[in-house]
Every structure is written in C-alpha cells, then in structure tokens.
C-alpha cells in the first residue's frame, strides 16, 4: 500500500522523525507480560500497528515507499522493560530513528521512571506511522475502561469547503513566508536537548482566567503567549536578534479529523503558522494578541481543507515533490517552533487499577535553530516538554522561562471568565517533580 503524501513527507524531510508519549503512574510497577497482554488485546487488530515500511520499488524520485502487513501481531518484539529513567528515555529516543525492519513503534516499560518512585509506559513511534493525536488515541485504548478497537469507526469523508481564491493565496503566502530562526550558537555548539517542566496547577488555573474580565484563555493561547515571553526573556526583543525585526513564526498543528473519524490512526493534521508577539512587553497583552491569532484559525483551516487534497494528490503521484515540500517545511526559517497543547479528558484513567498521574509528550526534533513545545494537562497535573536543537541546556532555559511567564500572567489579576472552544490542535525533558503533575485534547488541542 502506497504511503500518503503526509507519511512520505515525514520520511523524506531529513529528520529522525521520532515522537512519543509517556504515561506516568504511582505505585507498584506493571508486570511486562501484563502490558504485552493488554497491547495484544487492544492493538492486535489495528492494521496500522502491524505495517512495515518497504523502500521504493524504483528510483526514489519516481516511486514512493509502501506499507506491508507484518502478521501475526507480535507485541513481544515491540514491548520491552528498561531500567532507564524517563528523562534518559526521552532524551535518547528523540534523536534516534526506529529500526526500519519492523513496524515503526516501540513500547517501553520503565519501573524506575522518576526519582519519586513513579513508573511509566513510553510509546515511541516514527511520525510517518503515527501523529501525536494517534499516540493519544492508542494510550486511551489501553486504559481499563476504554472502548474496544471495534468501536473506533472508519474515517468519514469530509466535504471540501468553498473558499475564495484570495483566501487560499493568503494562506499559501503564510506557509512560505520566512521566519526568524532562534538565535544561533557557534557551529559546534548546536545539539539536541530535552526538558520536562512540571507546572504549578494553581498557577495554571489562575492564568487560564486571564485576561481579567475576558472570556478566559485556552491552553494553546497560554502556551503561545508564554513562549513568546520566554523568548523575549531568554534572547531579548527581536530587534536584537540576528535578523532584526523579522517575525518569529510558531507552527500550530490542527487536527482535521471529525468526530466521526476521531479514532483514525496515521497522520490527520495540518499546520498553521502565526507570528509570535515577542516584542510585546506585557504578559497579558501578549496573551490577548495570541487569542486574536488563534481566533482566526477556524477560517484558515477551511483554506487548508480546500487545498490539501490537490497538494497531497500531486505529491503522491510525484514522490520527489513530497520530498521537496517536506524538506522545505523542515527548514528552521519555515518551522522554527512547533507548539501544541492538549487535555487528557478521560479522568480518572486507570491501567490495571493504577491511576494515571500524568501524560508526558515528546515532540519531534527539528534542525538546528529550532525548539518544539508541547503542554499536556492530565487531571490536576500540567507538564510542558521542550525539545530544542540549540545550545546545550537551552531546552531547560526555555522551559523555565515559560513557567515564569505563566506565573506573570497569573499574577496579573484574574476574574472568572467564560471559556470558549477553538480548533482541535494536534499532536511531541527533565522529569517533573513529584508534586507537579498533567489533559488536553478537544477544545484545548
């Protein structure tokens, strides 16, 4: 079976392509055979989890990769135990591609995940096989009270919206306009780093009631505005950056699945770029600016729904075109920072009776000059993961600065406000302290 243009692009963009999600639990660690049994029961009939990548049959420019089924489903070959902690697992995993001779995912059972004695289950996968939304769907299926795989219906065909040509042209311009990369380090100083930051729940609840007297903020709006403030705090206003006042664009994944196809695995998102208000000094003013930008995403998504089918058909017919587009999108001046946030809405969730403490996301690694962020809210725990390709330690610096910016927003004064919905944004480290734990999906994605 030929890969979709999205899948093919993730293989040809020159990146490792590994993304992940970790579920953290207190109490007694899981038995490895128990986990294998649950995975066999819940994932065994999912075709996507048994697909092996096959190389192009002819010249790569003219022939694409293919998926072939690897049967029978064998969880033992994919699911192993490890003595590594969560920090080490995610840091090692994000920069290393998965073995291509078997389905491009692995599940790790980590009994010593955090210094607080928590244990974790970590799912790593190549982005060509699964997107962030798919990782979340798979983890939900493992939980004790989850719907069986048969309840996940096939994707429903969505009608293509009617969009004016001018709207399409504006969106195509937004896709290609160069961004300001993050400030560079010396040529030999760029290296991947991963940081997990546990955010204070009360701070987050207060920040979400901002701006005072307004409608309240969503997780995505808070993350974007806090990241803008963090960049200003870490690197100064844009006028002091190498490219001067050139805007810095954040890339926001938006899930295109409908409620009828919510359980569909694979790649079902598009990405929208917005200029971050780095040069706005006030935390609340930055938040309001991000709210205005996010409010426009609904209409912009319609433009993507209108143009994506033609782009995908062309790229699938001519694989070298998929490679050209994928490599361009992977450049640091085009995708400088991918930012997403979501809420794990099934709370409480349990696996073999153990309560889920938090979800930790792992965004993919991008080229030097970039940083990707993902924020997840699980029950009363909030975890931010930063994957940077900058100087050593910049992921920790950015994560700490985002936490400080959220505190600044919360301290600005809050009044209860009505929440609103936004487009479902997709999906993406230091182990957070035991006292700071994470759900975010539908309206907060």
Short mmCIF file of N, CA and C in Angstrom, two decimals, residues 20-26 28-39 43 78-82 84-86 89-90 105-114 118-124 135 138-140 142-144 344 350-352 354-362:
data_model
loop_
_atom_site.label_atom_id
_atom_site.label_comp_id
_atom_site.label_asym_id
_atom_site.label_seq_id
_atom_site.Cartn_x
_atom_site.Cartn_y
_atom_site.Cartn_z
N UNK A 20 6.78 10.82 20.70
CA UNK A 20 6.44 9.89 21.76
C UNK A 20 5.44 10.44 22.76
N UNK A 21 4.99 9.56 23.63
CA UNK A 21 4.09 9.91 24.72
C UNK A 21 4.37 8.94 25.85
N UNK A 22 4.37 9.45 27.07
CA UNK A 22 4.62 8.61 28.24
C UNK A 22 3.47 8.77 29.23
N UNK A 23 3.03 7.66 29.78
CA UNK A 23 2.03 7.67 30.84
C UNK A 23 2.72 7.32 32.15
N UNK A 24 2.56 8.16 33.15
CA UNK A 24 3.26 8.00 34.42
C UNK A 24 2.26 7.59 35.49
N UNK A 25 2.64 6.59 36.30
CA UNK A 25 1.76 6.03 37.31
C UNK A 25 2.49 5.93 38.65
N UNK A 26 1.78 6.10 39.75
CA UNK A 26 2.35 5.80 41.06
C UNK A 26 2.18 4.32 41.39
N UNK A 28 2.99 0.24 42.44
CA UNK A 28 3.79 -0.90 42.01
C UNK A 28 3.93 -0.92 40.49
N UNK A 29 5.13 -1.11 39.97
CA UNK A 29 5.32 -1.16 38.51
C UNK A 29 4.53 -2.29 37.87
N UNK A 30 4.24 -2.13 36.59
CA UNK A 30 3.50 -3.14 35.85
C UNK A 30 4.38 -4.34 35.55
N UNK A 31 3.75 -5.49 35.49
CA UNK A 31 4.41 -6.69 35.01
C UNK A 31 4.48 -6.62 33.49
N UNK A 32 5.64 -6.94 32.92
CA UNK A 32 5.85 -6.81 31.49
C UNK A 32 4.84 -7.64 30.71
N UNK A 33 4.58 -8.85 31.15
CA UNK A 33 3.64 -9.71 30.43
C UNK A 33 2.21 -9.17 30.51
N UNK A 34 1.89 -8.47 31.60
CA UNK A 34 0.58 -7.84 31.69
C UNK A 34 0.43 -6.78 30.60
N UNK A 35 1.44 -5.98 30.43
CA UNK A 35 1.39 -4.92 29.42
C UNK A 35 1.30 -5.53 28.03
N UNK A 36 2.11 -6.56 27.77
CA UNK A 36 2.04 -7.21 26.46
C UNK A 36 0.65 -7.78 26.20
N UNK A 37 0.04 -8.34 27.22
CA UNK A 37 -1.29 -8.92 27.08
C UNK A 37 -2.32 -7.85 26.72
N UNK A 38 -2.25 -6.70 27.41
CA UNK A 38 -3.19 -5.62 27.13
C UNK A 38 -2.99 -5.06 25.73
N UNK A 39 -1.74 -4.92 25.31
CA UNK A 39 -1.46 -4.41 23.97
C UNK A 39 -1.95 -5.40 22.92
N UNK A 43 -4.55 -3.62 20.66
CA UNK A 43 -3.94 -3.14 19.42
C UNK A 43 -3.77 -4.23 18.36
N UNK A 78 8.07 -5.76 20.32
CA UNK A 78 7.95 -4.31 20.40
C UNK A 78 8.00 -3.78 21.83
N UNK A 79 7.68 -4.63 22.80
CA UNK A 79 7.48 -4.16 24.17
C UNK A 79 8.55 -4.75 25.06
N UNK A 80 9.36 -3.90 25.63
CA UNK A 80 10.47 -4.34 26.48
C UNK A 80 10.51 -3.51 27.76
N UNK A 81 11.19 -4.05 28.75
CA UNK A 81 11.41 -3.33 30.01
C UNK A 81 12.77 -2.64 29.96
N UNK A 82 12.89 -1.55 30.68
CA UNK A 82 14.15 -0.82 30.73
C UNK A 82 14.38 -0.26 32.13
N UNK A 84 16.14 2.50 32.48
CA UNK A 84 16.37 3.93 32.31
C UNK A 84 15.25 4.74 32.95
N UNK A 85 15.59 5.96 33.37
CA UNK A 85 14.54 6.86 33.86
C UNK A 85 13.91 7.57 32.68
N UNK A 86 12.81 8.28 32.95
CA UNK A 86 12.04 8.89 31.88
C UNK A 86 12.84 9.96 31.15
N UNK A 89 15.21 8.22 28.78
CA UNK A 89 14.49 7.56 27.69
C UNK A 89 14.08 8.56 26.60
N UNK A 90 13.50 9.68 27.02
CA UNK A 90 13.02 10.64 26.04
C UNK A 90 14.17 11.36 25.34
N UNK A 105 7.34 1.43 15.69
CA UNK A 105 6.98 1.85 17.04
C UNK A 105 7.58 0.89 18.04
N UNK A 106 7.71 1.37 19.26
CA UNK A 106 8.15 0.51 20.37
C UNK A 106 7.55 1.05 21.65
N UNK A 107 7.31 0.13 22.59
CA UNK A 107 6.72 0.48 23.88
C UNK A 107 7.68 0.02 24.97
N UNK A 108 8.02 0.94 25.86
CA UNK A 108 8.99 0.66 26.91
C UNK A 108 8.31 0.75 28.27
N UNK A 109 8.53 -0.26 29.08
CA UNK A 109 8.02 -0.29 30.45
C UNK A 109 9.16 0.09 31.37
N UNK A 110 9.02 1.23 32.05
CA UNK A 110 10.10 1.78 32.87
C UNK A 110 9.69 1.79 34.34
N UNK A 111 10.15 0.81 35.13
CA UNK A 111 9.74 0.74 36.54
C UNK A 111 10.38 1.82 37.41
N UNK A 112 11.44 2.46 36.93
CA UNK A 112 12.14 3.48 37.73
C UNK A 112 12.13 4.81 36.97
N UNK A 113 10.94 5.26 36.61
CA UNK A 113 10.82 6.40 35.70
C UNK A 113 11.23 7.72 36.33
N UNK A 114 10.89 7.95 37.60
CA UNK A 114 11.17 9.24 38.24
C UNK A 114 11.82 9.03 39.60
N UNK A 118 7.86 6.80 40.78
CA UNK A 118 6.81 6.52 39.81
C UNK A 118 7.35 5.63 38.69
N UNK A 119 6.45 4.93 38.03
CA UNK A 119 6.83 4.12 36.88
C UNK A 119 6.08 4.62 35.66
N UNK A 120 6.52 4.22 34.49
CA UNK A 120 5.95 4.78 33.26
C UNK A 120 5.91 3.76 32.15
N UNK A 121 5.00 4.00 31.20
CA UNK A 121 4.97 3.29 29.93
C UNK A 121 5.19 4.34 28.85
N UNK A 122 6.16 4.10 27.98
CA UNK A 122 6.58 5.09 26.99
C UNK A 122 6.37 4.51 25.59
N UNK A 123 5.60 5.21 24.78
CA UNK A 123 5.38 4.81 23.40
C UNK A 123 6.17 5.75 22.50
N UNK A 124 7.09 5.19 21.70
CA UNK A 124 7.84 5.94 20.70
C UNK A 124 7.43 5.45 19.32
N UNK A 135 -1.02 8.86 18.90
CA UNK A 135 -0.39 8.36 20.13
C UNK A 135 -1.36 8.46 21.30
N UNK A 138 -4.07 5.77 20.99
CA UNK A 138 -3.58 4.43 21.35
C UNK A 138 -3.47 4.27 22.86
N UNK A 139 -2.99 5.29 23.55
CA UNK A 139 -2.88 5.18 25.00
C UNK A 139 -4.25 5.10 25.66
N UNK A 140 -5.22 5.86 25.15
CA UNK A 140 -6.57 5.78 25.71
C UNK A 140 -7.12 4.35 25.56
N UNK A 142 -5.61 1.63 25.82
CA UNK A 142 -5.02 0.69 26.78
C UNK A 142 -5.67 0.77 28.15
N UNK A 143 -6.35 1.86 28.46
CA UNK A 143 -6.88 2.06 29.80
C UNK A 143 -8.02 1.08 30.10
N UNK A 144 -8.24 0.85 31.38
CA UNK A 144 -9.15 -0.21 31.81
C UNK A 144 -10.55 -0.08 31.22
N UNK A 344 -5.96 15.72 28.48
CA UNK A 344 -6.39 14.33 28.59
C UNK A 344 -7.73 14.33 29.32
N UNK A 350 -7.30 4.63 34.50
CA UNK A 350 -6.56 3.60 35.23
C UNK A 350 -6.09 2.51 34.28
N UNK A 351 -4.94 1.96 34.60
CA UNK A 351 -4.40 0.83 33.85
C UNK A 351 -4.10 -0.28 34.85
N UNK A 352 -4.79 -1.40 34.70
CA UNK A 352 -4.71 -2.48 35.69
C UNK A 352 -4.90 -1.93 37.10
N UNK A 354 -4.23 0.94 38.37
CA UNK A 354 -3.33 2.01 38.82
C UNK A 354 -3.76 3.33 38.19
N UNK A 355 -3.89 4.39 38.98
CA UNK A 355 -4.37 5.68 38.43
C UNK A 355 -3.29 6.38 37.61
N UNK A 356 -3.69 6.95 36.51
CA UNK A 356 -2.77 7.73 35.68
C UNK A 356 -2.46 9.05 36.38
N UNK A 357 -1.17 9.31 36.63
CA UNK A 357 -0.76 10.53 37.30
C UNK A 357 -0.62 11.68 36.33
N UNK A 358 -0.01 11.43 35.18
CA UNK A 358 0.17 12.48 34.18
C UNK A 358 0.62 11.86 32.86
N UNK A 359 0.42 12.64 31.82
CA UNK A 359 0.89 12.31 30.48
C UNK A 359 2.05 13.25 30.14
N UNK A 360 3.12 12.68 29.61
CA UNK A 360 4.29 13.46 29.21
C UNK A 360 4.46 13.31 27.70
N UNK A 361 4.38 14.40 26.93
CA UNK A 361 4.53 14.30 25.48
C UNK A 361 5.99 14.44 25.07
N UNK A 362 6.31 13.97 23.87
CA UNK A 362 7.64 14.14 23.30
C UNK A 362 7.50 14.64 21.87
#
